PDB file of C-alpha atoms and ligand atoms in Angstrom:
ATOM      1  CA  UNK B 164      91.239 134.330  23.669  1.00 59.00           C
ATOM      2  CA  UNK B 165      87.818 132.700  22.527  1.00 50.00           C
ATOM      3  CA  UNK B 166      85.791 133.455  24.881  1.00 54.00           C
ATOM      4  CA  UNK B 167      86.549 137.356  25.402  1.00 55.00           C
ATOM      5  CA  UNK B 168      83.917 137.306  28.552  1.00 65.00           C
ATOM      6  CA  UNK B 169      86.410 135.233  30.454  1.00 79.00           C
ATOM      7  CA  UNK B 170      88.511 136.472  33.325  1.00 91.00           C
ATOM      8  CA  UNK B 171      91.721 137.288  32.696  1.00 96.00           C
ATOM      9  CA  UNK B 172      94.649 136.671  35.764  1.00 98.00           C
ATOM     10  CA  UNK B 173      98.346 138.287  35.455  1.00 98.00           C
ATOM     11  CA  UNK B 174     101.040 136.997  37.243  1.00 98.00           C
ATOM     12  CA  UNK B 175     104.181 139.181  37.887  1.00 98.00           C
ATOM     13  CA  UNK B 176     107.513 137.862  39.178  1.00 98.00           C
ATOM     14  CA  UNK B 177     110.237 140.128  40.190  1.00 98.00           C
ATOM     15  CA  UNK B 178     113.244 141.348  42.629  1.00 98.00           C
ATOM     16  CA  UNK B 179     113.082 144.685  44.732  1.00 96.00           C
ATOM     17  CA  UNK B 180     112.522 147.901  43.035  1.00 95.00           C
ATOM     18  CA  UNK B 181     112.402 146.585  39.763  1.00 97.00           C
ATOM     19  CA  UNK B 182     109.183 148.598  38.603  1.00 95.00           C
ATOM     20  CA  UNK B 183     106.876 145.602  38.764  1.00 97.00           C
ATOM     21  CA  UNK B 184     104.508 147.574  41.381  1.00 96.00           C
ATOM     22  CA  UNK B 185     104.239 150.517  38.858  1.00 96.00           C
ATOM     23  CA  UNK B 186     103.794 148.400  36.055  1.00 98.00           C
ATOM     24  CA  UNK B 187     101.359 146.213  38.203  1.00 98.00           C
ATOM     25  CA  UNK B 188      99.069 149.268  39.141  1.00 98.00           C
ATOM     26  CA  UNK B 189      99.084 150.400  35.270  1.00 98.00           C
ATOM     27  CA  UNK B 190      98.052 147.231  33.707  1.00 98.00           C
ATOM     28  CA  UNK B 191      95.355 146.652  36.573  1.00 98.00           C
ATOM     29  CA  UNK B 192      93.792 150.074  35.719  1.00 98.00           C
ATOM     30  CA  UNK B 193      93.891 149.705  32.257  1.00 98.00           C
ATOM     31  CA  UNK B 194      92.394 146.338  31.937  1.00 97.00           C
ATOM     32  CA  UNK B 195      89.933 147.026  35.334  1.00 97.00           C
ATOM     33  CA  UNK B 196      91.522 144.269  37.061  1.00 98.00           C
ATOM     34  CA  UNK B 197      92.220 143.841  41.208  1.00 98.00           C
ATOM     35  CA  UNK B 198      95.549 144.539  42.057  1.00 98.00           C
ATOM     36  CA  UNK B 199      97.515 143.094  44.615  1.00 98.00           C
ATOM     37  CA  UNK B 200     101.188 144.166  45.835  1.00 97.00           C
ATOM     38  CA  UNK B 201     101.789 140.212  47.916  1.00 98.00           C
ATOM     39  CA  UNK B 202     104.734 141.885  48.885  1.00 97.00           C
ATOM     40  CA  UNK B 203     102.895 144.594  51.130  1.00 97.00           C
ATOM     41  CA  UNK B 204     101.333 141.197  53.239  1.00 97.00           C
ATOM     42  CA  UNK B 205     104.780 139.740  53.838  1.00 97.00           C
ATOM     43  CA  UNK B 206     105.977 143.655  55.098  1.00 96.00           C
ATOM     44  CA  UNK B 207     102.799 143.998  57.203  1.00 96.00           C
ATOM     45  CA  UNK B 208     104.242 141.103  59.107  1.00 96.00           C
ATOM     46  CA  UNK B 209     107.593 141.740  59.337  1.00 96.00           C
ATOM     47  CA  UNK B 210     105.971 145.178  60.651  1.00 96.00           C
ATOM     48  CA  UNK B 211     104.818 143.529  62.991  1.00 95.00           C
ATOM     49  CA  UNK B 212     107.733 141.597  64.089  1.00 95.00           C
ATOM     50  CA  UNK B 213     109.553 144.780  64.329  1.00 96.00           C
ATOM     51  CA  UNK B 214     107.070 146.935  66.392  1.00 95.00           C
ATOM     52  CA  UNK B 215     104.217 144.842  68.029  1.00 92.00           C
ATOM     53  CA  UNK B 216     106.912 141.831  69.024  1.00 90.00           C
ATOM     54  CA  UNK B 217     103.927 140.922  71.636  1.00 90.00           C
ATOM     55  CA  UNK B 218     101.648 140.311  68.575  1.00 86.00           C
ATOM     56  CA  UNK B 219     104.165 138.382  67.068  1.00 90.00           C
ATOM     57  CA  UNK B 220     102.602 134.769  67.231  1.00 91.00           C
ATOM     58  CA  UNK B 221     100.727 132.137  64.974  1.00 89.00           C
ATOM     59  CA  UNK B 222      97.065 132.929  66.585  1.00 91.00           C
ATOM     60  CA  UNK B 223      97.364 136.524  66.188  1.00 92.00           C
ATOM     61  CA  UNK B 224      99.332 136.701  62.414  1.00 92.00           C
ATOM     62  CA  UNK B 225      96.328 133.916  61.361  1.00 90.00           C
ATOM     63  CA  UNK B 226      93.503 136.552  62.778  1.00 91.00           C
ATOM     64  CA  UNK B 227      94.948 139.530  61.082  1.00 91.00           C
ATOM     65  CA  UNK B 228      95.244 137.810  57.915  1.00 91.00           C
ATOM     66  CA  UNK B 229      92.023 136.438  57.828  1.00 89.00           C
ATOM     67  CA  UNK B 230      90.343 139.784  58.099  1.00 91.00           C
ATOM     68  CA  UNK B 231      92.913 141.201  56.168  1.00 92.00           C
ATOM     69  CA  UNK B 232      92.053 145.346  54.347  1.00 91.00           C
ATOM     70  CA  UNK B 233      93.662 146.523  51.473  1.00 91.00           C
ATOM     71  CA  UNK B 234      93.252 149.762  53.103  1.00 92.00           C
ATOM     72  CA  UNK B 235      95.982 148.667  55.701  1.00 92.00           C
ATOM     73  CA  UNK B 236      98.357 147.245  52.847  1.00 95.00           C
ATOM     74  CA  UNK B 237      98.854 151.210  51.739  1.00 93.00           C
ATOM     75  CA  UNK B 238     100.270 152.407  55.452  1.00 93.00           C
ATOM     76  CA  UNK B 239     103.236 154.073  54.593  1.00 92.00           C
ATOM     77  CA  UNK B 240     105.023 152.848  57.381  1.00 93.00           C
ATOM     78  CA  UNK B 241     105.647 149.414  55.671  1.00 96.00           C
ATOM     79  CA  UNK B 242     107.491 150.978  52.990  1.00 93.00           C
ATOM     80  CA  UNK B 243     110.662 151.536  54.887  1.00 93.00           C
ATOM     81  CA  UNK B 244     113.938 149.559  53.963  1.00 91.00           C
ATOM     82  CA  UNK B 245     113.929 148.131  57.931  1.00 93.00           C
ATOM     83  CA  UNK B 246     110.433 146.485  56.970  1.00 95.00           C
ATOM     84  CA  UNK B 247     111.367 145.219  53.455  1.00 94.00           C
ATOM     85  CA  UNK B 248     114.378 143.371  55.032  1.00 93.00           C
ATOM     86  CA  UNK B 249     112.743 141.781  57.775  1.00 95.00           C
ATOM     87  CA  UNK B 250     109.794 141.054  55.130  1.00 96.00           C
ATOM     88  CA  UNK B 251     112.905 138.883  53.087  1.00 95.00           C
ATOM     89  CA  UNK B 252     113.473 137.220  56.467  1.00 94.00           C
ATOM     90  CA  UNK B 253     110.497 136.232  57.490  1.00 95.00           C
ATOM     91  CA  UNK B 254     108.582 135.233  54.249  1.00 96.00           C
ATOM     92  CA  UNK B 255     111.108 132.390  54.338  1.00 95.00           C
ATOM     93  CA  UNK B 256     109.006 130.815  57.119  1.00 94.00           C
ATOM     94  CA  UNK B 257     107.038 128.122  55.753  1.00 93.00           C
ATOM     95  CA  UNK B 258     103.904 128.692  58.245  1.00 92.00           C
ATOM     96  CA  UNK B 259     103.928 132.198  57.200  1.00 93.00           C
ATOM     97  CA  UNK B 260     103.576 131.883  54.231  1.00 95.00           C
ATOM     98  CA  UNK B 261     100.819 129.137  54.557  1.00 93.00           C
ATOM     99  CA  UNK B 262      98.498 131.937  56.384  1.00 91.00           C
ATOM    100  CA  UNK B 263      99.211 134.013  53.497  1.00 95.00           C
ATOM    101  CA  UNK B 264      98.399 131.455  50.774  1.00 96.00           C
ATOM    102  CA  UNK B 265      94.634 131.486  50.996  1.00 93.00           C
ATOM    103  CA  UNK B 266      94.148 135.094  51.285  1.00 95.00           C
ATOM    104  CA  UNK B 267      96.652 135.319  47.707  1.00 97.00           C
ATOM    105  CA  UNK B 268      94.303 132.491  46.119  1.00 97.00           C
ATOM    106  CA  UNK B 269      91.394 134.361  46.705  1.00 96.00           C
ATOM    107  CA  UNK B 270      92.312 138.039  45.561  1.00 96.00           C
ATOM    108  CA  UNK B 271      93.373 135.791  42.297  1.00 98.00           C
ATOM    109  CA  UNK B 272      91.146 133.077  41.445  1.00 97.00           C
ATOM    110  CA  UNK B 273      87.861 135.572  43.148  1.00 96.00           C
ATOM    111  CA  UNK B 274      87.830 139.443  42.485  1.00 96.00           C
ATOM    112  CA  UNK B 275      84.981 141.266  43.558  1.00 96.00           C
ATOM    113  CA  UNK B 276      82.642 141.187  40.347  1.00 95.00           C
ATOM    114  CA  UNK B 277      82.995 144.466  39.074  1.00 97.00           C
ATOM    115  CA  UNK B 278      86.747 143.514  38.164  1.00 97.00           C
ATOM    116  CA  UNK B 279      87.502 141.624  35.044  1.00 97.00           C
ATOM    117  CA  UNK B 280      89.795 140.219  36.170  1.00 98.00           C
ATOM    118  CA  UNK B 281      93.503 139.766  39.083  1.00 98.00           C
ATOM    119  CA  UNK B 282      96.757 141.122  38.403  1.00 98.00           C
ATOM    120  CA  UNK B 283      99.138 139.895  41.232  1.00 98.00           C
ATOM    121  CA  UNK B 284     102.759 141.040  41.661  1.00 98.00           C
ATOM    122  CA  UNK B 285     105.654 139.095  44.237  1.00 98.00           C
ATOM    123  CA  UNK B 286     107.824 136.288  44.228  1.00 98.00           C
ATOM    124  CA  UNK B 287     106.296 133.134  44.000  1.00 98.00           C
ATOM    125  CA  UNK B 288     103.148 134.285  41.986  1.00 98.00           C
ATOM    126  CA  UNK B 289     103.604 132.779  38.266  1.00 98.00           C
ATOM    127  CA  UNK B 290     104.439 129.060  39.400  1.00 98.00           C
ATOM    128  CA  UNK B 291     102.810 129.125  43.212  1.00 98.00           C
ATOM    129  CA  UNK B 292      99.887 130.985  43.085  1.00 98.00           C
ATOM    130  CA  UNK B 293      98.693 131.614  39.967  1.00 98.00           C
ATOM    131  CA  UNK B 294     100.490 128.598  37.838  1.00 98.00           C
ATOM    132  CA  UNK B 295      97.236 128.580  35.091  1.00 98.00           C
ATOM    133  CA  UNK B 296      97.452 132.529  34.792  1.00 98.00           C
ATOM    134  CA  UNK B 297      96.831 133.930  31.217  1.00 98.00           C
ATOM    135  CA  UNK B 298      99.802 136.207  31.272  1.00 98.00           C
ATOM    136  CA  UNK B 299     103.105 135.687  32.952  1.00 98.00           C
ATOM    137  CA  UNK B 300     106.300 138.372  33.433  1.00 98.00           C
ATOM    138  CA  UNK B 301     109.160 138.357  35.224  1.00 98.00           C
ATOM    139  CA  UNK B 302     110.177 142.249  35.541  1.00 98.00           C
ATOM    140  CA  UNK B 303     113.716 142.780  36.209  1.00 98.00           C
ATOM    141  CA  UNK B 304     116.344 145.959  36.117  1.00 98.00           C
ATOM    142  CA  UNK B 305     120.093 146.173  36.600  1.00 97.00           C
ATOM    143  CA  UNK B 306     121.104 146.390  40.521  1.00 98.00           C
ATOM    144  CA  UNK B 307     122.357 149.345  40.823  1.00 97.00           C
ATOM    145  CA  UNK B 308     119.417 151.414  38.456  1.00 97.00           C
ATOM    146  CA  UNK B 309     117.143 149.290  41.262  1.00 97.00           C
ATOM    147  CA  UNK B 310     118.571 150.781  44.017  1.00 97.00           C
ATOM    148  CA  UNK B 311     119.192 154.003  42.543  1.00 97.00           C
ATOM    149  CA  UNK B 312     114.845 154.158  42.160  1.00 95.00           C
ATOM    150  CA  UNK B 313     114.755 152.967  45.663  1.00 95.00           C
ATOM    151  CA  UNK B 314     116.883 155.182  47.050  1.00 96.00           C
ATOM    152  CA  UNK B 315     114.543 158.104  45.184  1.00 95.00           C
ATOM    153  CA  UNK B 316     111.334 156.545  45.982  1.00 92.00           C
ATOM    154  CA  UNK B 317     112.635 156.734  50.321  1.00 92.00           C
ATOM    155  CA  UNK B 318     113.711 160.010  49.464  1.00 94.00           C
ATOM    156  CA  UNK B 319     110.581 161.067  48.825  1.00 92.00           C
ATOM    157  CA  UNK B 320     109.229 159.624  51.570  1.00 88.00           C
ATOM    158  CA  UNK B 321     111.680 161.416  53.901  1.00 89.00           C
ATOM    159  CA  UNK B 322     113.432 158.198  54.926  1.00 87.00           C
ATOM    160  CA  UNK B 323     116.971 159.383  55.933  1.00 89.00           C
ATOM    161  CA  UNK B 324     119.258 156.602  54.328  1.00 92.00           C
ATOM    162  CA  UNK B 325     121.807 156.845  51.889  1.00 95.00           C
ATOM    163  CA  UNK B 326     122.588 154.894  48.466  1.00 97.00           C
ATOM    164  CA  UNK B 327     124.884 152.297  49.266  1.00 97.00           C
ATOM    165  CA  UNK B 328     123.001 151.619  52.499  1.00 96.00           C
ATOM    166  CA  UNK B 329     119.675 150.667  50.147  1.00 96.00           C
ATOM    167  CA  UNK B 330     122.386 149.441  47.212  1.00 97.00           C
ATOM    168  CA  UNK B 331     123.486 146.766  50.170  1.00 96.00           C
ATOM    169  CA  UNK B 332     119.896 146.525  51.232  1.00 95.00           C
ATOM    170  CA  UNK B 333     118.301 145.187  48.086  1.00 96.00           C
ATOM    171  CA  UNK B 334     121.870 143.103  47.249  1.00 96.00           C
ATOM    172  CA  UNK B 335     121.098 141.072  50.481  1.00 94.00           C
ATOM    173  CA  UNK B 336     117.484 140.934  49.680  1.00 94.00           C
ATOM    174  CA  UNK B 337     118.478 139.338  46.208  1.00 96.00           C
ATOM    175  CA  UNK B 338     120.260 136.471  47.505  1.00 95.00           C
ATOM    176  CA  UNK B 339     117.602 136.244  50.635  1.00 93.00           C
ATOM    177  CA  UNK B 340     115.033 135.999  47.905  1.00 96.00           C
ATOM    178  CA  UNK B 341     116.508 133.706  45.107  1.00 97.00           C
ATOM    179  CA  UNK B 342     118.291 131.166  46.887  1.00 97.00           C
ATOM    180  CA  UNK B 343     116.525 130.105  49.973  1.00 96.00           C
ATOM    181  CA  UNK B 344     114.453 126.969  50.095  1.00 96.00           C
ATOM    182  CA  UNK B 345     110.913 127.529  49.900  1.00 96.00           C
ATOM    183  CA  UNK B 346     109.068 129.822  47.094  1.00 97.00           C
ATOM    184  CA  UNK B 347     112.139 131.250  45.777  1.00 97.00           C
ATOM    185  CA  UNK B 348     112.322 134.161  43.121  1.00 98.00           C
ATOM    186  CA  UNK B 349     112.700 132.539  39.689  1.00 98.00           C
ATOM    187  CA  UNK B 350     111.656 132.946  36.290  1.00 98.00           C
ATOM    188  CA  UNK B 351     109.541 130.376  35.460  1.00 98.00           C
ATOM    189  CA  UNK B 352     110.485 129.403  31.848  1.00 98.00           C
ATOM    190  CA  UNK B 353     106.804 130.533  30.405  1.00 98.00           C
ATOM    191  CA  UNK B 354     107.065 134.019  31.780  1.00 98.00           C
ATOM    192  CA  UNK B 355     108.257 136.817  29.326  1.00 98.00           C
ATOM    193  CA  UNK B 356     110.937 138.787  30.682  1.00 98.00           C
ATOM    194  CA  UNK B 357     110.416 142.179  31.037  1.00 98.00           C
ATOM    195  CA  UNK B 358     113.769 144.372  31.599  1.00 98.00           C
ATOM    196  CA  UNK B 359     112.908 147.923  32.193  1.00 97.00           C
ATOM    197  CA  UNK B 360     116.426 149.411  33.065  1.00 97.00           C
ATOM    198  CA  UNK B 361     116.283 151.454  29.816  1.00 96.00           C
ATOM    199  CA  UNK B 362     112.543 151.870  29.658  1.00 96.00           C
ATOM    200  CA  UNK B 363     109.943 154.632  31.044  1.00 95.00           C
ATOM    201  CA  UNK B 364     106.874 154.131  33.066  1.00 96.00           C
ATOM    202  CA  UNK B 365     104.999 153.947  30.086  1.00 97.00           C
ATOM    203  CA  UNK B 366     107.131 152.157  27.508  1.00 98.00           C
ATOM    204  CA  UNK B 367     106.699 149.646  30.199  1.00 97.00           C
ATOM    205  CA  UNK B 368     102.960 150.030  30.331  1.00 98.00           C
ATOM    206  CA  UNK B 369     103.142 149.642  26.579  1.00 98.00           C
ATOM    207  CA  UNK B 370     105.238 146.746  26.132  1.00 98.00           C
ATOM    208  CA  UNK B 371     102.790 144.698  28.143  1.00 98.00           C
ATOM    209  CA  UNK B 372      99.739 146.140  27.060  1.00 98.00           C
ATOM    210  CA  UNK B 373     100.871 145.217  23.210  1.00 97.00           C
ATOM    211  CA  UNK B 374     101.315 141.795  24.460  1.00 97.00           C
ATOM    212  CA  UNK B 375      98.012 141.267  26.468  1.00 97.00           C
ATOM    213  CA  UNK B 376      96.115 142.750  23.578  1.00 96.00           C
ATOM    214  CA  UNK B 377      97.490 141.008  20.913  1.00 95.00           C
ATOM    215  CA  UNK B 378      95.958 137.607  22.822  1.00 93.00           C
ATOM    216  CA  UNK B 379      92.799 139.650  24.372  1.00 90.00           C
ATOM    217  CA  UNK B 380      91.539 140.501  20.929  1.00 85.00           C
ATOM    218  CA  UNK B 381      93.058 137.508  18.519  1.00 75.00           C
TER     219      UNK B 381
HETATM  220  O1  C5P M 491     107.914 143.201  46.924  1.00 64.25           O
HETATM  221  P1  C5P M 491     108.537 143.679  48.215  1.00 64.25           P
HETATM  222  O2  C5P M 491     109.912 144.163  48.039  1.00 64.25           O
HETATM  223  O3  C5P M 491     107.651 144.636  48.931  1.00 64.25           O
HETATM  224  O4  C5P M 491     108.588 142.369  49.127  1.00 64.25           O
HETATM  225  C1  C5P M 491     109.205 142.335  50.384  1.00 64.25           C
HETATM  226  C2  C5P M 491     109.744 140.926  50.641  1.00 64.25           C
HETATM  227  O5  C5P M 491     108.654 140.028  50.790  1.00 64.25           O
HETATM  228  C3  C5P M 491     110.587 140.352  49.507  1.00 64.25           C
HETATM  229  O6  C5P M 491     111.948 140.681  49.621  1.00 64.25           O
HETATM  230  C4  C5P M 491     110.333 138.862  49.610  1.00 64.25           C
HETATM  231  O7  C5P M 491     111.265 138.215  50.441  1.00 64.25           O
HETATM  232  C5  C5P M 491     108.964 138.758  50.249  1.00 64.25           C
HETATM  233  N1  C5P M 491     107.959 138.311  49.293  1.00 64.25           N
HETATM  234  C6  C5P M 491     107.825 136.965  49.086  1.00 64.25           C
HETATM  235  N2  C5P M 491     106.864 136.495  48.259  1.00 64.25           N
HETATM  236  C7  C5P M 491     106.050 137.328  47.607  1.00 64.25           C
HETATM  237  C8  C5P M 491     106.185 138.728  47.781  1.00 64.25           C
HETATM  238  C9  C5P M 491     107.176 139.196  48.623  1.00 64.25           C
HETATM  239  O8  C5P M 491     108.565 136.171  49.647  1.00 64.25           O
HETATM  240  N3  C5P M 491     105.093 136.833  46.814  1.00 64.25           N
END
């Protein structure tokens, strides 16, 4: 990059429990950029849908996104496999996602100033929201290695389901996510594919960081 000053945006494309969150969070430390999960927006709705149905309406989801905290995006409620497939369901609204558009746009395009920079994980990210960005993946894994981490990561969080329940889960999240109408998953032909069904955390971490470097410091 000439001007090595310059801020630098990542945009990260993937299906469910492919590691792109892990990855996400890794780079963004590294490189001192502002994370965001877009997924966790699209479950704090469908969270909301499920559990505050009386909330559930255009003047209220418009408020809360507006004044949106990333402190609220960590409650571990909205990591449950009931919110991640309402989350599929809903974020195929196009007024939903609308609300969330501008709140996306600015984590991207205007991090706070001691970041250098936006790293932004989801669906849409690499063509919708950040089409110009500087780096571009699309992190994938094998089904069943996806669900077998997402079975381990609800495990851990004391979610009683079993395999094939979040095996059948994330199969009808695929095909909710890359064939409905608006915003769906792709890989956008100028994002490098990043398949980490054989990899570790940090061969992951590695593989990217050798390939922001090389055009950080060219
Ligand atoms: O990434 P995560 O699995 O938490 O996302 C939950 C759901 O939110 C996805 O299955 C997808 O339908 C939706 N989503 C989206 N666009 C994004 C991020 C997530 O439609 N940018």
């Amino acid at each position: 990059m000439k001007n090595k000053k310059k801020r630098i945006k990542i945009a990260i494309d993937s299906p469910a429990a492919a590691g792109a969150g892990t990855l996400a969070k890794s780079i963004s430390k590294h490189y001192n950029l502002l994370y965001l999960d877009t997924g966790k927006i699209y479950r704090m709705i469908a969270f909301i849908k499920i559990n505050q149905k009386q909330n559930f309406n255009t003047h209220f989801l418009k408020k809360k996104i507006k004044n949106l905290e990333f402190k609220s995006l960590q409650n571990k409620k909205l990591l449950s496999d009931e919110v991640g497939t309402e989350a599929s369901l809903i974020a195929k609204d196009k007024n939903i996602r609308k609300f969330v558009y501008d709140f996306q746009i600015n984590c991207a395009y205007r991090p706070p100033k001691k970041y250098k920079g936006s790293c932004l994980d989801g669906r849409d990210i690499t063509y919708k929201i950040i089409p110009d960005a500087d780096f571009k993946f699309f992190v994938t894994a094998n089904l069943k290695i996806r669900a077998k981490r997402r079975f381990q990561e609800l495990k851990k969080l004391k979610k009683k389901i079993s395999y094939k329940a979040v095996l059948k889960s994330i199969k009808i999240r695929d095909k909710n996510d890359y064939n409905r109408r608006i915003s769906p998953l792709k890989k956008t032909k100028d994002s490098i594919l990043i398949n980490t069904s054989n990899l570790s955390k940090r061969a992951c971490f590695l593989k990217l960081k050798k390939i922001i470097d090389k055009k950080i410091y060219k």
